[in-house]
Coordinates of C-alpha atoms and ligand atoms in Angstrom, one line a residue:
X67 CA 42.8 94.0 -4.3
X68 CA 42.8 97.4 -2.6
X69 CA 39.3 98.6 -3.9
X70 CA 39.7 102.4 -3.1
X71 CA 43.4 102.6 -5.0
X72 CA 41.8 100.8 -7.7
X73 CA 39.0 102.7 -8.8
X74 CA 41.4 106.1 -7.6
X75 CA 43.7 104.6 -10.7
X76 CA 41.0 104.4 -12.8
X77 CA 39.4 107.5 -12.6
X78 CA 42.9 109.1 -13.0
X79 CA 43.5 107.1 -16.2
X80 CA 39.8 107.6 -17.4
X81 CA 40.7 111.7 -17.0
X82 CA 43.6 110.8 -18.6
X83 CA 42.7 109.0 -21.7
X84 CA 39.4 111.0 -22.4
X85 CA 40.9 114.6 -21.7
X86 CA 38.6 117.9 -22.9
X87 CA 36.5 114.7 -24.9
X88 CA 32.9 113.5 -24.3
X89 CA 32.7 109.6 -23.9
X90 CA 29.5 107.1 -24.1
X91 CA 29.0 104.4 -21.8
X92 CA 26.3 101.1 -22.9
X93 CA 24.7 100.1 -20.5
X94 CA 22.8 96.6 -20.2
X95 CA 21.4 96.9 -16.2
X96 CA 23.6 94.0 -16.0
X97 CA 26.4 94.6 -13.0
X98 CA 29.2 95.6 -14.9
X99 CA 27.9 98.0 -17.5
X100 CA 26.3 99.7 -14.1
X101 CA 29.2 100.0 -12.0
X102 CA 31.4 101.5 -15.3
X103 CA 29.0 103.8 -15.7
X104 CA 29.2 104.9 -12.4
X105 CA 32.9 104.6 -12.3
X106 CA 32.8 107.2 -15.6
X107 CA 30.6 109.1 -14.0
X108 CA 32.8 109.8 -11.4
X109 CA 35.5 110.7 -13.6
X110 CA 33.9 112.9 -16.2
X111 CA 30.6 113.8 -14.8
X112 CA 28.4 115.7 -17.3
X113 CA 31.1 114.3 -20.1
X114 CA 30.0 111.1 -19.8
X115 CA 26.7 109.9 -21.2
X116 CA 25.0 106.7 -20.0
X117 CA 23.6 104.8 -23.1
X118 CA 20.7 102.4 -22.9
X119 CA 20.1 100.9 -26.7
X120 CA 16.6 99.6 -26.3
X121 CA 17.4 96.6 -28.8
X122 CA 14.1 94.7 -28.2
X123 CA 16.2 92.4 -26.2
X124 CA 16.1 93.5 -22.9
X125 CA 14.1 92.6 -20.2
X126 CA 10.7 93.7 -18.9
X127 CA 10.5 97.1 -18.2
X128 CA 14.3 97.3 -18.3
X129 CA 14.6 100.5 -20.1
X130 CA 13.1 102.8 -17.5
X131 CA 14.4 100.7 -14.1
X132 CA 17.5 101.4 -15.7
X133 CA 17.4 104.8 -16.9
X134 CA 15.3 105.9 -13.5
X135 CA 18.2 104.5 -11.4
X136 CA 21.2 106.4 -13.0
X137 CA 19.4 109.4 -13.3
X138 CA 18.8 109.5 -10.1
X139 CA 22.1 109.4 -9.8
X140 CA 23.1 112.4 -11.3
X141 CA 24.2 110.6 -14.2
X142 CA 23.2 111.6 -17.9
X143 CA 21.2 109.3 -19.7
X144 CA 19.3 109.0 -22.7
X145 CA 18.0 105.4 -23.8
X146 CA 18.3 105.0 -27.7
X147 CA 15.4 103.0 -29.2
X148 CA 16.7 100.3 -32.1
X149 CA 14.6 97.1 -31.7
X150 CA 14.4 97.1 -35.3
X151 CA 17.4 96.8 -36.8
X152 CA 18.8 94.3 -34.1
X153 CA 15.7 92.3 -35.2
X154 CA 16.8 92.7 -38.8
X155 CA 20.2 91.7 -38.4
X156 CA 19.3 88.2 -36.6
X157 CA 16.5 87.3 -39.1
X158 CA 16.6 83.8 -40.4
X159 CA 20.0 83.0 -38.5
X160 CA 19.9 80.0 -36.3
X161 CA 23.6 79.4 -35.2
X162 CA 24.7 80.6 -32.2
X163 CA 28.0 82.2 -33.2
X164 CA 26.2 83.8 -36.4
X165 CA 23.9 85.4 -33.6
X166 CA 26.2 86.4 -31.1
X167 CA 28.2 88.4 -34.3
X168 CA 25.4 89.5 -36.2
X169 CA 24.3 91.1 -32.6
X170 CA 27.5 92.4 -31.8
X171 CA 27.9 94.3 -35.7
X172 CA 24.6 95.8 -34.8
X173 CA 25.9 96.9 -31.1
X174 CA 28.5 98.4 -32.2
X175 CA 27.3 100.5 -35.6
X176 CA 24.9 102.0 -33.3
X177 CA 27.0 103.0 -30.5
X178 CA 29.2 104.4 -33.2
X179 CA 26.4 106.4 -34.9
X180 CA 25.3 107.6 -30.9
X181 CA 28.6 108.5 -30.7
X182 CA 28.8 110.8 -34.0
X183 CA 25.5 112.0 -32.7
X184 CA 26.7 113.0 -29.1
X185 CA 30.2 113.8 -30.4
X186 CA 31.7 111.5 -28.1
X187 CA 35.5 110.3 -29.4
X188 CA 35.5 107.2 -26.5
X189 CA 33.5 104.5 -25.6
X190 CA 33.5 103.3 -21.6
X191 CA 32.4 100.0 -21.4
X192 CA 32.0 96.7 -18.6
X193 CA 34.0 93.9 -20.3
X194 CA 35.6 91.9 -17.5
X195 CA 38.4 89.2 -17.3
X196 CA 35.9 86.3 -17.7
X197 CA 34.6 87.6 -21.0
X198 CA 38.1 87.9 -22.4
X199 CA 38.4 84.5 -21.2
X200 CA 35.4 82.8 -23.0
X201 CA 35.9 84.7 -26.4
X202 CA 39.5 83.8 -26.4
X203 CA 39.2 80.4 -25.4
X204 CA 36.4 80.1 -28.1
X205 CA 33.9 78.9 -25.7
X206 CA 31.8 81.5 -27.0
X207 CA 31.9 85.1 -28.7
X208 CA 31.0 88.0 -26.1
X209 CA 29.3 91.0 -27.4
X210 CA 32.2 93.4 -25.9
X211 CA 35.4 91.5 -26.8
X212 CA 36.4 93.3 -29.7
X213 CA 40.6 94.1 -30.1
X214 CA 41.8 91.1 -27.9
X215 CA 40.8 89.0 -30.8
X216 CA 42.0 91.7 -33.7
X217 CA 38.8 93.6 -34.3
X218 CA 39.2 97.5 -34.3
X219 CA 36.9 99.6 -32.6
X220 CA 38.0 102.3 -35.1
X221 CA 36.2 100.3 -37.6
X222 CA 32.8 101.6 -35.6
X223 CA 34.6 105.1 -34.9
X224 CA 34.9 104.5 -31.4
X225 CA 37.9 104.0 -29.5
X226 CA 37.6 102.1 -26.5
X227 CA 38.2 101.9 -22.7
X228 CA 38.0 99.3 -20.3
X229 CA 38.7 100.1 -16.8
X230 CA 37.4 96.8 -15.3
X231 CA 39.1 94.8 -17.5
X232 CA 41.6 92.6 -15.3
X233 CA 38.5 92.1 -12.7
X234 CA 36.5 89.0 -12.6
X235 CA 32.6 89.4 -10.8
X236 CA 33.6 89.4 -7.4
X237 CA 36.0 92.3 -7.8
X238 CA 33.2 94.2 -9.5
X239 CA 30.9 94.4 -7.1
X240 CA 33.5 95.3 -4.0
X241 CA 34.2 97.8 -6.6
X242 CA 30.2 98.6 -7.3
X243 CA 30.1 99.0 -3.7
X244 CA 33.1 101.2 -2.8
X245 CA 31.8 103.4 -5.1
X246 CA 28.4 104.0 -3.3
X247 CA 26.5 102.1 -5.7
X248 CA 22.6 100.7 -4.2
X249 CA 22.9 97.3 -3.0
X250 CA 20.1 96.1 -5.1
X251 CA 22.5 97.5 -8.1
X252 CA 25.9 96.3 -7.1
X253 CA 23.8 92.6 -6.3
X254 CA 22.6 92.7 -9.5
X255 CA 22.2 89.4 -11.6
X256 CA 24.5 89.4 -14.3
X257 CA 22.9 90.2 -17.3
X258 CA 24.5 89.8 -20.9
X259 CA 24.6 92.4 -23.4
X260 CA 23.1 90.4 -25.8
X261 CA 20.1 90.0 -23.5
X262 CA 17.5 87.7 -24.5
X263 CA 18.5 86.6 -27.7
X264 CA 21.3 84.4 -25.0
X265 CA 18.5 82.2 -24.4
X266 CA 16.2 82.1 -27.0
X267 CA 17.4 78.9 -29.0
X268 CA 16.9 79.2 -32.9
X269 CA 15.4 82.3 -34.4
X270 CA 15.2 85.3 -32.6
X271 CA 11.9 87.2 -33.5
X272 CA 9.5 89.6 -31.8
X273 CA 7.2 87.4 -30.4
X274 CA 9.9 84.7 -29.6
X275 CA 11.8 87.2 -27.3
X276 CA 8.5 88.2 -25.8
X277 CA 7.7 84.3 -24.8
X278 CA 10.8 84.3 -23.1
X279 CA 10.8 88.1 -21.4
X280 CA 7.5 87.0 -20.0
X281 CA 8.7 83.7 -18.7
X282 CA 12.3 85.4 -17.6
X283 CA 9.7 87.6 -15.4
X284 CA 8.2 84.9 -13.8
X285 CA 11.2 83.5 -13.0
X286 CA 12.9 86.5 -11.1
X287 CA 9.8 87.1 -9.3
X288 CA 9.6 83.3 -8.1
X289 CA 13.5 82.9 -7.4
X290 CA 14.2 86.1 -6.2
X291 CA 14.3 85.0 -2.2
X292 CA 16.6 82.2 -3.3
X293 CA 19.5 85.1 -4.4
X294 CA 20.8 82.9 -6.9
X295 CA 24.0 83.9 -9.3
X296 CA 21.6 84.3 -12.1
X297 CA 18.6 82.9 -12.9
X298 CA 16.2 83.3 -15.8
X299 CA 13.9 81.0 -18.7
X300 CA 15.1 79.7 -22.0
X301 CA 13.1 79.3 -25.1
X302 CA 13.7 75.9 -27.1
X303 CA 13.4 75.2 -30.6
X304 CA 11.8 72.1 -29.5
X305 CA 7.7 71.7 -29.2
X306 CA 5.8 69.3 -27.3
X307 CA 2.2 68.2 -27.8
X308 CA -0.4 69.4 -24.7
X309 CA -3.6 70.0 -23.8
X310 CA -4.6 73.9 -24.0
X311 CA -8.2 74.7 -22.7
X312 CA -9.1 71.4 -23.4
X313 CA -7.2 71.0 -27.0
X314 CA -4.7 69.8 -28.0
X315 CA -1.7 72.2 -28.7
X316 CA 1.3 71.6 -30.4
X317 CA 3.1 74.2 -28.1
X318 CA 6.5 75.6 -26.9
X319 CA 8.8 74.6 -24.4
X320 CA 10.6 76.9 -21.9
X321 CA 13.7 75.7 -19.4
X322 CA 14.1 77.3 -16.1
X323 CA 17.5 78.1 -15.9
X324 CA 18.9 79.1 -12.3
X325 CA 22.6 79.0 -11.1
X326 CA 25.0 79.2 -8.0
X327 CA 28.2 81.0 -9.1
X328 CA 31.2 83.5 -7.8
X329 CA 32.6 84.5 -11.4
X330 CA 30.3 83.0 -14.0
X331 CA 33.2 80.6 -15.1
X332 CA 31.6 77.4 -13.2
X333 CA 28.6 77.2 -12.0
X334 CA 26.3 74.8 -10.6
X335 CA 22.1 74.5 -10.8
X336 CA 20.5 76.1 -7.5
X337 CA 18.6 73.0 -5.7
X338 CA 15.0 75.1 -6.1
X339 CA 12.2 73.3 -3.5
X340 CA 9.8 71.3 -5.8
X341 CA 7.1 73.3 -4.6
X342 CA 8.3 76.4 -6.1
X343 CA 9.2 74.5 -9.5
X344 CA 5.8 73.9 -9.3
X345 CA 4.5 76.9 -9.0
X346 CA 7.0 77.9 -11.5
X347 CA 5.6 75.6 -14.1
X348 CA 2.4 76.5 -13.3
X349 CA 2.5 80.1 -13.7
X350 CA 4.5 79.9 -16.8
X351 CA 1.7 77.4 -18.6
X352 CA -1.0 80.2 -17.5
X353 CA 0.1 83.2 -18.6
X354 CA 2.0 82.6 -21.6
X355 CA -0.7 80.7 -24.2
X356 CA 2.2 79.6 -26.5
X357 CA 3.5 77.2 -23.5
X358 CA 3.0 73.6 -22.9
X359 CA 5.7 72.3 -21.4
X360 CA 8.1 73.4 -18.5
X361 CA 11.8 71.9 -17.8
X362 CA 14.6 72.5 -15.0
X363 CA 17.9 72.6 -16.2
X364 CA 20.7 70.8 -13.7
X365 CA 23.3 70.9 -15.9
X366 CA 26.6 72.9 -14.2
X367 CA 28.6 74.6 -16.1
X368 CA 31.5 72.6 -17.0
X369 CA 30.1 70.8 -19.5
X370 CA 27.1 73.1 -19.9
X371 CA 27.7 77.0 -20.5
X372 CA 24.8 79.4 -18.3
X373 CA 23.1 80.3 -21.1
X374 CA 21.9 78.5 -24.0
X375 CA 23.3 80.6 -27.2
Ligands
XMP1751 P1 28.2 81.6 -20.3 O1 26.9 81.4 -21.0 O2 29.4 81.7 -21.2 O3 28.1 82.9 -19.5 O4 28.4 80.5 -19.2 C1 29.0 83.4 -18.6 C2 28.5 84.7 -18.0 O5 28.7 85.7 -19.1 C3 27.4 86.2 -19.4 N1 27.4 86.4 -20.9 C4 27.7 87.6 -21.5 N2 27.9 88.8 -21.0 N3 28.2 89.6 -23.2 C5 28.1 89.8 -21.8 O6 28.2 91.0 -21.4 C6 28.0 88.4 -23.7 O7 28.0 88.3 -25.0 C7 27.7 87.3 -22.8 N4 27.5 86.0 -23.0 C8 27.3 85.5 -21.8 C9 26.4 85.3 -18.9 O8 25.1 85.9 -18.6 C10 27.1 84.7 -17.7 O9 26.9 85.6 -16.5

């Protein structure tokens, strides 16, 4: 791929598309929400605005690492605050499909009521080859796959563009990086729009999602010199019996979860020292009361997926 030509066409056809419009652009602080908002930036400037939906979901702290880094970027942000009604919408269900759409419904009616708000007519947004892929295939339903499998955007009032849509991971980051993104951003882990709810296995509550955005911290901080594809915890719907100052607990159990991957389609576990799996476990046991047990996951992916939900 000739990087430079390709985001050149893109920003021409973003212009294009969008004309004298405004257009929104969600971002997740996952890599390829960044680099299209970046990439709209470019094209529209002040007409684009950045969008980060605070859904309860996210991780530690994301909202303001997020919004700091694109506005010091000269990009126009504003970070919309909906914890509740994401919350709401995945009450009570259990299966993982039933999540992943009950999620995506809630996604989309409030980007389309931030785009009534904003009066933006278009949405920008990351979805990649590899998500196309999955939802197609069936493997499993990605929050941003919407017309390829008959769903109208219109339904939400949006209408939609995709400019990295034939790119797979790889090709997002040369792109990220072309465009003058911060290495730490174009390096970014993946992370998936439905955030946390991805790996918290059975019913997605408050304090369930807390449990594992602690953990998912802990993680990151431990792996981080390892530079693995992605790595992060999962909460089961499992519980174990321990020993908690002295008593016994009947407590949770959280998987550490870290891969090696180029475009998220295989992947295989990262061989972590057992030292630091220790230290792993032993933070994770500490600081998060509701924890009594601590697992590594080797599965690759085929037969496993990277995240749980
Ligand atoms: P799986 O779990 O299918 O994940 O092996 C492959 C890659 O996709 C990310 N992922 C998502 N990204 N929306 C996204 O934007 C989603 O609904 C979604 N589900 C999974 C996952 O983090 C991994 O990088």
């Amino acid at each position: 791929m000739n990087t430079k030509k390709f985001i050149n066409e893109r920003i021409t056809q973003i212009k294009k598309e969008i004309g004298p419009s405004i257009a929104i652009c969600a971002t997740s602080g996952g890599v390829d929400s960044m680099v299209c908002a970046f990439l709209g930036h470019k094209a529209l400037g002040k007409k684009m605005i950045a969008l980060f939906i605070d859904d309860g979901l996210m991780r530690e702290k994301e909202a303001q690492t997020v919004s700091k880094i694109l506005r010091k970027n000269g990009i126009r942000t504003v970070v919309v605050y909906t914890a509740k009604d994401f919350f709401r919408a995945l009450k009570g269900k259990e299966d993982p499909e039933e999540m992943r759409k009950a999620f995506r419904d809630t996604f989309y009616k409030t980007l389309g009521k931030a785009a009534k708000k904003y009066k933006a007519d278009y949405l920008i947004q990351g979805t990649i080859a590899a998500d196309i892929k999955e939802t197609k295939g069936k493997i499993k339903s990605q929050h941003n796959v919407l017309s390829q499998i008959g769903i109208n955007p219109k339904k939400y009032g949006l209408s939609i563009i995709e400019p990295l849509v034939k790119l797979y991971k790889p090709g997002v980051r040369k792109v990220g990086k072309e465009l003058g993104l911060p290495k730490v951003l174009y390096q970014r882990m993946p992370f998936p729009g439905p955030g946390l709810a991805t790996r918290v296995v059975g019913e997605v509550t408050p304090l369930r999602v807390k449990i594992v955005r602690k953990a998912t911290s802990i993680v990151e901080q431990e792996l981080k010199k390892f530079k693995p594809f992605q790595a992060f915890a999962v909460l089961l719907n499992d519980r174990a019996t321990g020993i908690k100052k002295g008593k016994r607990a009947f407590g949770n159990i959280v998987v550490i979860r870290s891969v090696e991957s180029k475009d998220a389609l295989t992947a295989i576990p990262t061989k972590i020292p057992y030292t630091v799996l220790e230290k792993i476990q032993k933070r994770i046991v500490h600081e998060i009361p509701q924890i009594t047990k601590v697992l590594y996951d080797i599965s690759p992916k085929p037969p496993s997926t990277i995240e749980y939900v």
